[in-house]
Tab-separated table of C-alpha atoms in Angstrom:
chain	number	residue	atom	x	y	z
A	170	MET	CA	99.964	47.345	49.813
A	171	SER	CA	97.963	50.333	49.360
A	172	THR	CA	99.271	54.080	48.110
A	173	ALA	CA	96.288	55.835	49.792
A	174	THR	CA	97.002	58.295	52.315
A	175	PRO	CA	95.327	58.243	55.388
A	176	PRO	CA	93.092	60.566	56.147
A	177	PRO	CA	93.873	64.173	57.502
A	178	GLU	CA	93.622	64.235	61.274
A	179	PRO	CA	91.450	67.001	63.100
A	180	ALA	CA	93.162	70.354	62.707
A	181	ALA	CA	92.734	70.116	67.198
A	182	GLN	CA	95.283	67.460	67.216
A	183	ARG	CA	97.891	68.742	63.863
A	184	LEU	CA	100.571	70.359	66.146
A	185	THR	CA	103.300	71.953	64.136
A	186	ARG	CA	106.277	73.872	65.233
A	187	ARG	CA	104.423	77.392	63.447
A	188	SER	CA	101.360	76.802	65.176
A	189	LEU	CA	103.026	75.915	68.645
A	190	LEU	CA	105.509	78.990	68.818
A	191	ARG	CA	102.303	81.318	67.811
A	192	VAL	CA	100.051	79.983	70.649
A	193	SER	CA	102.705	80.504	72.906
A	194	GLY	CA	104.078	84.011	71.630
A	195	THR	CA	100.337	85.061	72.078
A	196	ALA	CA	100.101	83.325	75.524
A	197	SER	CA	103.676	85.623	76.196
A	198	ALA	CA	102.165	88.302	74.950
A	199	ALA	CA	98.707	88.339	77.088
A	200	ALA	CA	100.799	87.505	79.988
A	201	LEU	CA	103.342	90.350	79.273
A	202	ILE	CA	99.824	92.932	79.220
A	203	ALA	CA	98.276	91.840	82.366
A	204	THR	CA	101.052	91.286	84.467
A	205	PRO	CA	101.877	95.257	86.283
A	206	THR	CA	105.024	97.259	84.370
A	207	LEU	CA	108.054	96.173	86.140
A	208	ALA	CA	110.329	95.802	82.989
A	209	SER	CA	113.625	97.772	85.112
A	210	PRO	CA	114.572	97.860	87.983
A	211	ALA	CA	114.224	101.609	88.136
A	212	ALA	CA	110.620	101.739	87.072
A	213	ALA	CA	109.514	99.295	89.627
A	214	ARG	CA	111.172	101.694	92.580
A	215	PRO	CA	109.235	104.980	93.193
A	216	MET	CA	111.564	108.174	92.424
A	217	LEU	CA	111.453	111.226	93.957
A	218	SER	CA	109.043	114.365	93.054
A	219	GLN	CA	109.135	116.860	91.195
A	220	GLU	CA	109.906	119.121	93.900
A	221	GLN	CA	112.394	117.409	95.452
A	222	LEU	CA	114.035	117.037	91.830
A	223	ILE	CA	114.295	121.166	92.720
A	224	MET	CA	115.786	120.728	95.671
A	225	VAL	CA	118.217	118.754	95.209
A	226	LEU	CA	118.722	120.186	91.565
A	227	GLN	CA	119.395	123.437	93.629
A	228	VAL	CA	122.435	121.923	96.291
A	229	ALA	CA	123.771	120.503	93.465
A	230	LYS	CA	124.829	123.671	91.613
A	231	ALA	CA	124.919	125.266	94.668
A	232	GLY	CA	127.940	122.513	95.573
A	233	ALA	CA	129.361	122.662	92.225
A	234	VAL	CA	130.824	125.854	92.772
A	235	TYR	CA	131.224	126.586	96.266
A	236	PRO	CA	133.840	126.411	98.237
A	237	ILE	CA	135.491	125.454	94.964
A	238	GLU	CA	134.504	124.246	91.753
A	239	VAL	CA	133.851	120.635	92.014
A	240	PRO	CA	136.580	119.047	89.340
A	241	GLY	CA	134.802	117.072	86.638
A	242	PHE	CA	137.540	114.044	86.808
A	243	GLY	CA	137.626	113.645	83.110
A	244	GLU	CA	134.139	114.922	82.753
A	245	SER	CA	133.559	117.856	79.726
A	246	GLY	CA	132.234	121.146	80.852
A	247	SER	CA	132.422	123.073	83.605
A	248	ALA	CA	130.969	122.222	87.199
A	249	ALA	CA	128.349	124.579	86.765
A	250	THR	CA	126.956	123.178	83.198
A	251	ARG	CA	127.181	119.311	84.605
A	252	ALA	CA	124.412	120.372	87.576
A	253	SER	CA	121.574	119.240	85.046
A	254	ALA	CA	117.851	117.567	85.733
A	255	THR	CA	119.334	114.855	83.041
A	256	ARG	CA	122.624	113.876	84.851
A	257	LEU	CA	119.964	114.118	88.169
A	258	GLN	CA	117.831	111.311	86.466
A	259	ALA	CA	120.889	109.362	85.858
A	260	ALA	CA	122.680	109.853	89.114
A	261	GLN	CA	119.364	109.063	90.872
A	262	THR	CA	118.852	106.063	89.791
A	263	ARG	CA	122.360	105.223	91.057
A	264	LEU	CA	120.331	105.830	94.491
A	265	ARG	CA	120.015	102.744	96.624
A	266	PRO	CA	115.924	102.832	97.779
A	267	ASP	CA	116.835	103.222	101.699
A	268	ARG	CA	118.821	106.034	100.258
A	269	LEU	CA	116.404	107.222	98.130
A	270	THR	CA	114.517	107.645	101.023
A	271	GLN	CA	116.807	109.381	102.647
A	272	VAL	CA	117.476	112.234	100.234
A	273	ALA	CA	113.628	112.432	100.229
A	274	ALA	CA	113.558	112.800	103.457
A	275	GLY	CA	116.471	115.278	103.585
A	276	ALA	CA	114.808	117.234	100.498
A	277	ASP	CA	111.633	117.841	101.949
A	278	LEU	CA	113.638	119.554	105.502
A	279	LEU	CA	115.449	121.671	103.245
A	280	ILE	CA	112.069	122.900	101.612
A	281	ALA	CA	110.567	122.954	104.576
A	282	HIS	CA	113.054	125.715	105.916
A	283	GLY	CA	111.823	127.512	103.050
A	284	LEU	CA	114.904	126.745	100.889
A	285	LEU	CA	113.317	125.615	97.843
A	286	GLY	CA	113.782	128.469	94.953
A	287	THR	CA	116.281	130.547	97.249
A	288	PRO	CA	119.278	132.533	95.799
A	289	ARG	CA	122.294	130.199	96.023
A	290	MET	CA	123.712	132.497	99.131
A	291	ALA	CA	120.471	131.838	101.025
A	292	LEU	CA	120.735	128.649	99.797
A	293	LEU	CA	124.335	127.875	100.923
A	294	THR	CA	123.447	129.880	104.262
A	295	GLY	CA	119.850	127.992	104.876
A	296	ILE	CA	121.719	124.522	104.771
A	297	GLY	CA	123.715	125.151	107.659
A	298	LYS	CA	121.245	126.534	110.256
A	299	ALA	CA	118.771	123.112	108.949
A	300	THR	CA	122.161	121.074	109.638
A	301	ALA	CA	122.995	123.084	112.891
A	302	ALA	CA	119.075	122.510	113.788
A	303	ALA	CA	118.650	118.739	112.938
A	304	THR	CA	118.971	115.804	114.535
A	305	GLY	CA	121.531	113.282	114.067
A	306	ASP	CA	118.829	111.350	111.267
A	307	GLU	CA	117.814	114.740	109.856
A	308	GLN	CA	121.370	115.534	109.362
A	309	GLN	CA	122.548	112.196	107.387
A	310	ALA	CA	119.339	112.915	105.154
A	311	ILE	CA	120.834	116.401	104.233
A	312	ILE	CA	123.795	114.702	103.856
A	313	ALA	CA	122.033	112.332	101.483
A	314	VAL	CA	120.873	115.529	99.360
A	315	ALA	CA	124.445	116.934	99.012
A	316	ALA	CA	125.827	113.529	97.775
A	317	LEU	CA	123.266	113.861	94.971
A	318	GLY	CA	124.239	116.303	94.287
A	319	ALA	CA	127.893	115.706	93.816
A	320	ALA	CA	127.222	112.724	92.315
A	321	THR	CA	124.863	114.995	89.865
A	322	VAL	CA	128.057	117.422	89.609
A	323	ALA	CA	130.968	114.510	89.064
A	324	ARG	CA	129.941	110.567	87.841
A	325	HIS	CA	132.767	110.084	89.608
A	326	PHE	CA	131.102	110.567	93.030
A	327	ASP	CA	128.992	107.461	94.780
A	328	PRO	CA	125.083	108.925	95.471
A	329	ASN	CA	125.022	106.382	98.285
A	330	ALA	CA	128.513	107.252	99.919
A	331	ALA	CA	128.759	110.304	102.594
A	332	HIS	CA	131.995	111.882	101.252
A	333	PRO	CA	132.760	114.560	100.308
A	334	ALA	CA	128.980	115.338	100.919
A	335	THR	CA	129.680	115.427	104.997
A	336	VAL	CA	132.482	117.894	104.454
A	337	TRP	CA	130.439	119.920	102.362
A	338	VAL	CA	127.608	120.657	104.865
A	339	GLY	CA	129.763	119.821	107.802
A	340	LEU	CA	131.127	123.139	106.809
A	341	LEU	CA	127.940	125.248	106.182
A	342	ARG	CA	126.515	124.378	109.497
A	343	ARG	CA	129.838	125.420	111.279
A	344	LEU	CA	130.039	128.268	109.143
A	345	HIS	CA	126.392	128.584	110.509
A	346	GLN	CA	127.207	127.804	114.077
A	347	ARG	CA	130.167	130.591	113.950
A	348	GLY	CA	128.416	133.698	112.913
A	349	HIS	CA	130.032	133.730	109.722
A	350	GLN	CA	128.236	133.469	105.957
A	351	PRO	CA	129.911	131.802	103.452
A	352	ARG	CA	131.327	134.264	100.113
A	353	MET	CA	131.801	133.012	96.410
A	354	LEU	CA	135.176	133.212	95.118
A	355	ARG	CA	134.605	136.697	92.854
A	356	HIS	CA	135.423	134.345	89.778
A	357	LEU	CA	133.092	132.294	90.574
A	358	GLU	CA	129.798	134.304	91.670
A	359	GLY	CA	128.651	134.321	88.309
A	360	SER	CA	128.213	130.333	87.690
């Protein structure tokens, strides 16, 4: 019996666990680099434009205190301070894709009515006027904007649901139709 060791195999034929892991890790990294970035559902879906975000945030800030301050449902801070860009971004990620499309259309409609950057009372009056002149789909788009605004102010609200946004937008529409201007409660005017 010979104690001589067999000649070493060529490196191409030798497969160790370490070399298998190295090769598979390299292949995985190459595959990730070569494919489009779809790491998260939020990255894969479109989001609102900067103008649309500003419009929705304006609506959220107005709705936070009109006609009454929105309760926090256990969240800290006033309704006005909870209407922030950070919270809007978080609420936006909760939107279904079809609802996101509605919100974008509603924001564009409000922007087309010249409401971007208007003072709060002019915005409230303008939402009522825009809703009164809108078709059924356009009204639903404005309601979608208000629903995202409500979900920004209070996480309790679902941005995909129509309530309480339907009531709020309907109130503004009825005020416009009756020739009344929205009026702030005196203690909320500075909010």
